[in-house]
Structures are given as C-alpha cells and as structure tokens.
C-alpha cells in the first residue's frame, strides 16, 4: 500500500509556487493577494481559513482576512464582496462555506467577480470547467487530480466510483475523472444518498473517491482489493486519547481499508493540504493573468 501523502506533496507545490512568486516580483509584478471572508464562528471553517492564511504567508502572498459576525445581513456581505471586486490589489477572493442559513450561498457566489473566483464556484467558471476551457478549477477536485498525477496512479479505463454529489467535490470530480485526459478517461459512477446497492458498486471501484462527511462510513468490505482510495471527508469526533479531546476522522475506515488497497489518502494530511495548495495555485494564476 502506498500512502498518497498530501502534506508532503502540497509542500512541494508550495515550494514551486514560492519560486514563481519570486520570479513574478523580479519581472516587476507584485505579490499575489488572496482575500478570504469568514462569516460567523463555525470552528471547522475557522480552522480552514486560518490554514489558508498561513499558507499564503509561506509562499509569499499577501492575504486579507475579513471576519463578519454570524448575524450580519446578506446585503453587508454582498457589499464587502463588491469592495473586493473593485480593489485592484486583490487577485483572488473566497467566501468560506457553509454560510449561516439566512444568507443565500448562490447569491454570494454569483457576486464574486469570475476573474477573482479562485475557488472556481461561480457559474461562469463552472460552465467553463464543464466545457474544458481554461478556468479556475475548484480546489478540492483539482487537488485530487494533482495527487493522482504526481503519484502516477493509472486512471485510464478504470472504474471510478464517487460517493457524494456535492457541487464543490462530488459533481466536479466526477466530470474531471471522466474527461479525455490524464488523470481521467475513467468510467465514472456518481453515487449519493438514494443509491441502491452502494456496497456492490463500491466493491467494483478501481478508484474510490469518498466525499460525504460521515466518519468511517466506508468499511473494508466495501472496497475491492488493490483499489485506490481517496478520502475527502473530515469529521471531528470526541476522543479520550488526544489532549484536545477531539480527533479528525475521514469517511473511510483507514486502519482496515489501508490493509486492502493499493493507494490511500490519510486524514488528516491527504486531500486537505492539497486543497489549500490548489487554491494558492489559482491565486497565482490570477495574479499572473493580470501581469
Ligand atoms: N467549504 C468547504 N470547502 C470549501 C472550499 O474549498 N472553499 C470554500 N470557500 N469553502 C469551503
């Protein structure tokens, strides 16, 4: 079994980005600048956004973190987005999801200028992705594809089963894995909460990508021997073994599944750091396009 080490791989990507940043500055450009908006006090979102800001520092980007109270109006949030859209120094803007229930996520995503939408969530960029036109790919699916590429995992003609149909991960990764490219050229089955006989389908997967947010949902009997398993899930569960009293778990029962598969991503340290690295890559791309 080979561990698909996202932490290690993302560090290499970050070194590559840092080198590009210094070249950009040598050519008379400025540091790429990412702005992040965090609404409310969702613990997981706070952790992710802090990690994104820290990653910006590591590669030499400027970052701006805007924190807004949980009860702010949609209008205030949309105004913040407008301000950033018209701020020429800022190359990329992300609004961390999920948002509080009283705010319409679609409206918010729509308000971000597509040229600054480094999350790749704007309908314009999703449309361009579907048509295989150059665009900002959503960071998590892009991170998965990059990990498969760097570890040279064979994908052509393989059966790729995706568990979970979210617009951020499941749906876009199923599109990327089915297209005529490497990684890609897989025969994709997209499964979800209404899928019948999930176990039978997952057992036939050469590549199993799981993104549903249920700790250790995928057990070893659901996985084919020699499969490549990508775990996107990250759930905080109570633990008596850690100092903090919490432990992070993936959607896959790592201890048992890892004994059976050819490749597997750990949680933490798998897809998570790759997502951040790809967000940085999109921000760099945005800055370069301006230059
Ligand atoms: N929430 C979970 N994943 C993501 C992501 O990639 N970007 C943003 N903005 N929010 C998220």
Coordinates of C-alpha atoms and ligand atoms in Angstrom, one line a residue:
X1 CA 0.0 0.0 0.0
X2 CA 1.3 3.5 -1.0
X3 CA 0.2 6.4 1.1
X4 CA -0.9 9.4 -1.1
X5 CA 0.8 11.9 1.1
X6 CA -1.0 15.2 0.6
X7 CA 1.1 17.0 3.2
X8 CA 4.4 16.2 1.5
X9 CA 3.0 16.8 -2.0
X10 CA 1.4 20.1 -1.0
X11 CA 4.7 21.3 0.5
X12 CA 6.5 20.6 -2.9
X13 CA 3.7 22.5 -4.7
X14 CA 4.1 25.4 -2.2
X15 CA 7.9 25.5 -2.9
X16 CA 7.1 25.6 -6.6
X17 CA 4.6 28.5 -6.1
X18 CA 7.1 30.4 -3.8
X19 CA 9.7 30.2 -6.6
X20 CA 7.1 31.5 -9.1
X21 CA 6.3 34.4 -6.8
X22 CA 9.9 35.5 -6.6
X23 CA 10.1 35.3 -10.5
X24 CA 6.9 37.4 -10.7
X25 CA 8.4 40.0 -8.5
X26 CA 11.7 40.0 -10.4
X27 CA 9.7 40.8 -13.5
X28 CA 8.2 43.9 -11.8
X29 CA 5.0 42.3 -10.6
X30 CA 3.5 42.5 -7.1
X31 CA 2.9 39.7 -4.6
X32 CA -0.3 37.7 -5.3
X33 CA -3.1 38.8 -2.9
X34 CA -5.8 36.5 -1.6
X35 CA -8.8 37.8 0.4
X36 CA -10.9 35.5 2.5
X37 CA -14.3 36.3 4.1
X38 CA -15.3 34.2 7.1
X39 CA -18.8 34.7 8.4
X40 CA -19.7 33.5 12.0
X41 CA -17.8 31.2 14.3
X42 CA -18.0 27.8 12.7
X43 CA -15.0 26.0 14.3
X44 CA -14.1 23.9 11.2
X45 CA -14.4 26.9 8.8
X46 CA -12.2 28.9 11.2
X47 CA -9.5 26.2 11.1
X48 CA -9.6 26.0 7.3
X49 CA -9.4 29.8 6.8
X50 CA -6.6 30.1 9.2
X51 CA -4.7 27.4 7.4
X52 CA -5.3 29.2 4.1
X53 CA -4.0 32.5 5.5
X54 CA -0.9 30.7 6.9
X55 CA -0.2 29.0 3.6
X56 CA -0.3 32.5 1.9
X57 CA 2.4 33.6 4.2
X58 CA 4.5 30.6 3.5
X59 CA 4.5 31.1 -0.3
X60 CA 5.0 34.9 -0.1
X61 CA 1.4 36.0 -0.9
X62 CA -0.4 38.9 0.8
X63 CA -3.6 37.9 2.5
X64 CA -6.5 39.7 3.9
X65 CA -9.0 38.0 6.3
X66 CA -12.3 39.7 6.7
X67 CA -14.3 38.4 9.7
X68 CA -18.0 39.1 9.8
X69 CA -20.5 38.3 12.6
X70 CA -22.8 35.4 12.3
X71 CA -25.9 37.7 12.2
X72 CA -24.7 40.2 9.6
X73 CA -27.2 40.8 6.7
X74 CA -26.7 39.4 3.2
X75 CA -26.5 43.0 2.0
X76 CA -23.5 43.7 4.1
X77 CA -21.7 40.6 2.9
X78 CA -22.6 41.5 -0.7
X79 CA -21.2 45.0 -0.2
X80 CA -17.9 43.6 1.2
X81 CA -17.6 41.4 -2.0
X82 CA -18.3 44.5 -4.2
X83 CA -15.5 46.4 -2.4
X84 CA -13.0 43.5 -3.0
X85 CA -14.2 43.1 -6.6
X86 CA -13.1 46.6 -7.3
X87 CA -9.9 46.5 -5.3
X88 CA -7.2 46.1 -8.0
X89 CA -4.6 44.9 -5.5
X90 CA -6.6 41.8 -4.7
X91 CA -6.2 38.8 -7.1
X92 CA -8.4 36.2 -5.5
X93 CA -11.5 36.2 -3.2
X94 CA -13.0 33.3 -1.3
X95 CA -16.0 33.3 0.9
X96 CA -15.7 30.3 3.2
X97 CA -18.7 27.9 3.1
X98 CA -21.1 27.0 4.7
X99 CA -22.7 30.4 5.3
X100 CA -25.4 31.0 8.0
X101 CA -28.9 29.8 6.9
X102 CA -30.2 33.4 6.4
X103 CA -27.6 34.0 3.6
X104 CA -28.1 32.7 0.1
X105 CA -24.9 31.0 -0.9
X106 CA -25.8 31.1 -4.6
X107 CA -26.3 34.9 -4.5
X108 CA -23.0 35.3 -2.7
X109 CA -21.1 33.1 -5.1
X110 CA -22.7 34.9 -8.0
X111 CA -21.5 38.2 -6.6
X112 CA -17.8 37.3 -6.8
X113 CA -16.1 38.6 -10.0
X114 CA -15.3 35.5 -12.1
X115 CA -11.7 36.7 -12.6
X116 CA -11.2 36.7 -8.8
X117 CA -13.2 33.5 -8.1
X118 CA -10.2 31.3 -7.2
X119 CA -12.5 28.8 -5.6
X120 CA -14.0 28.1 -9.0
X121 CA -17.5 28.2 -7.6
X122 CA -19.0 30.9 -9.9
X123 CA -21.5 29.6 -12.5
X124 CA -19.3 31.2 -15.2
X125 CA -16.2 29.2 -14.1
X126 CA -18.2 26.0 -13.5
X127 CA -19.5 26.4 -17.1
X128 CA -16.0 26.9 -18.4
X129 CA -14.8 23.8 -16.5
X130 CA -17.6 21.7 -18.0
X131 CA -16.6 22.9 -21.5
X132 CA -12.9 22.2 -20.7
X133 CA -12.0 25.8 -21.2
X134 CA -9.2 27.4 -19.2
X135 CA -10.5 28.4 -15.8
X136 CA -10.1 28.2 -12.0
X137 CA -10.8 24.6 -11.2
X138 CA -12.4 24.1 -7.8
X139 CA -9.6 23.4 -5.3
X140 CA -10.6 20.1 -3.8
X141 CA -11.2 18.2 -7.1
X142 CA -8.1 19.9 -8.6
X143 CA -6.1 18.7 -5.5
X144 CA -7.3 15.1 -6.0
X145 CA -6.4 15.1 -9.7
X146 CA -3.0 16.6 -8.9
X147 CA -2.3 13.9 -6.2
X148 CA -3.2 11.1 -8.7
X149 CA -0.9 12.7 -11.3
X150 CA 2.1 13.1 -9.0
X151 CA 1.8 9.5 -7.8
X152 CA 1.3 8.3 -11.4
X153 CA -1.9 6.4 -10.5
X154 CA -3.3 4.7 -13.6
X155 CA -6.8 6.1 -14.3
X156 CA -7.5 5.3 -18.0
X157 CA -10.3 2.8 -18.5
X158 CA -10.7 2.3 -14.7
X159 CA -14.0 2.3 -12.9
X160 CA -14.0 5.4 -10.7
X161 CA -16.8 5.4 -8.1
X162 CA -17.5 8.8 -6.4
X163 CA -19.6 8.8 -3.2
X164 CA -21.3 12.1 -2.6
X165 CA -22.7 14.5 -5.3
X166 CA -21.9 17.9 -3.7
X167 CA -21.3 20.8 -6.1
X168 CA -17.9 21.5 -4.5
X169 CA -16.5 18.0 -4.7
X170 CA -18.5 15.0 -5.9
X171 CA -20.0 16.5 -9.0
X172 CA -16.9 18.3 -10.3
X173 CA -14.5 15.4 -9.6
X174 CA -16.8 13.0 -11.5
X175 CA -16.6 15.3 -14.5
X176 CA -12.8 15.6 -14.3
X177 CA -12.3 11.9 -13.9
X178 CA -14.4 11.1 -17.0
X179 CA -12.8 13.5 -19.4
X180 CA -10.4 12.6 -22.1
X181 CA -7.1 13.4 -20.3
X182 CA -4.7 12.1 -17.7
X183 CA -5.8 11.8 -14.9
X184 CA -9.1 11.0 -16.4
X185 CA -10.5 8.6 -19.0
X186 CA -12.2 6.7 -16.2
X187 CA -15.7 5.2 -16.4
X188 CA -17.4 7.1 -13.6
X189 CA -20.3 6.2 -11.3
X190 CA -21.6 9.1 -9.2
X191 CA -23.4 7.7 -6.1
X192 CA -25.4 9.5 -3.5
X193 CA -27.8 9.1 -0.6
X194 CA -30.5 7.5 -2.8
X195 CA -28.2 5.0 -4.4
X196 CA -29.3 1.4 -4.1
X197 CA -26.7 -1.4 -3.5
X198 CA -23.9 1.1 -2.8
X199 CA -21.7 -1.7 -1.4
X200 CA -21.9 -3.7 -4.6
X201 CA -21.0 -0.6 -6.6
X202 CA -18.1 0.5 -4.4
X203 CA -16.8 -3.1 -4.5
X204 CA -16.3 -2.7 -8.2
X205 CA -14.3 0.5 -7.9
X206 CA -10.7 0.7 -9.1
X207 CA -10.7 4.3 -7.8
X208 CA -13.0 5.1 -4.9
X209 CA -13.4 8.8 -4.1
X210 CA -15.4 9.5 -1.0
X211 CA -16.8 12.9 -0.1
X212 CA -19.9 12.6 2.1
X213 CA -18.8 13.7 5.6
X214 CA -19.7 10.6 7.5
X215 CA -16.9 9.4 9.7
X216 CA -15.6 5.9 8.7
X217 CA -18.6 5.2 6.5
X218 CA -16.5 3.1 4.0
X219 CA -15.6 -0.2 5.6
X220 CA -13.1 -2.7 4.3
X221 CA -15.8 -5.0 2.9
X222 CA -17.0 -2.2 0.7
X223 CA -13.5 -1.9 -1.0
X224 CA -12.0 -4.0 -3.8
X225 CA -8.6 -5.5 -3.1
X226 CA -5.9 -3.2 -4.8
X227 CA -8.2 -0.2 -5.2
X228 CA -7.0 3.4 -4.9
X229 CA -9.0 5.2 -2.2
X230 CA -9.3 8.9 -1.9
X231 CA -10.9 10.2 1.3
X232 CA -12.2 13.7 1.2
X233 CA -14.2 13.5 4.5
X234 CA -13.0 15.3 7.6
X235 CA -15.2 15.0 10.8
X236 CA -14.3 15.9 14.3
X237 CA -15.2 13.2 16.7
X238 CA -14.7 13.0 20.5
X239 CA -11.7 11.1 21.7
X240 CA -10.2 10.3 25.1
X241 CA -6.8 9.6 23.5
X242 CA -6.0 13.2 22.5
X243 CA -5.1 16.2 24.6
X244 CA -7.8 18.4 22.9
X245 CA -10.4 15.7 23.4
X246 CA -11.1 15.6 19.7
X247 CA -9.8 13.5 16.8
X248 CA -10.2 14.1 13.0
X249 CA -11.7 11.1 11.1
X250 CA -12.2 10.6 7.4
X251 CA -15.1 9.0 5.6
X252 CA -13.0 5.8 5.3
X253 CA -12.1 3.3 8.0
X254 CA -8.4 3.9 7.4
X255 CA -7.0 1.2 9.6
X256 CA -8.8 -1.7 7.9
X257 CA -9.2 -0.3 4.4
X258 CA -5.4 0.5 4.1
X259 CA -4.6 -3.2 4.6
X260 CA -6.5 -4.0 1.4
X261 CA -5.9 -1.1 -1.1
X262 CA -3.0 -0.1 -3.4
X263 CA -3.2 3.6 -2.6
X264 CA -4.9 5.6 0.1
X265 CA -5.0 9.2 1.4
X266 CA -4.7 9.7 5.1
X267 CA -6.9 12.0 7.2
X268 CA -5.6 14.5 8.1
X269 CA -2.7 15.0 5.7
X270 CA -4.3 13.8 2.5
X271 CA -6.7 15.8 0.4
X272 CA -7.0 18.8 2.9
X273 CA -3.5 20.2 2.3
X274 CA -3.8 19.6 -1.5
X275 CA -7.0 21.8 -1.5
X276 CA -5.1 24.6 0.0
X277 CA -2.2 24.2 -2.4
X278 CA -4.5 24.3 -5.4
X279 CA -6.2 27.5 -4.0
X280 CA -2.8 29.1 -3.9
X281 CA -2.1 27.9 -7.5
X282 CA -5.4 29.5 -8.7
X283 CA -4.5 32.8 -6.9
X284 CA -1.0 32.8 -8.5
X285 CA -2.7 32.2 -11.9
X286 CA -5.0 35.1 -11.3
X287 CA -2.1 37.4 -10.4
X288 CA -0.1 36.2 -13.5
X289 CA -3.0 36.8 -15.8
X290 CA -3.2 40.4 -14.6
X291 CA 0.5 41.0 -15.3
Ligands
LIG1 N1 -16.0 24.8 2.4 C1 -15.6 23.6 2.2 N2 -14.7 23.5 1.2 C2 -14.5 24.8 0.8 C3 -13.7 25.4 -0.2 O1 -13.0 24.7 -1.0 N3 -13.9 26.7 -0.4 C4 -14.7 27.5 0.4 N4 -14.8 28.8 0.1 N5 -15.5 26.9 1.3 C5 -15.4 25.6 1.5

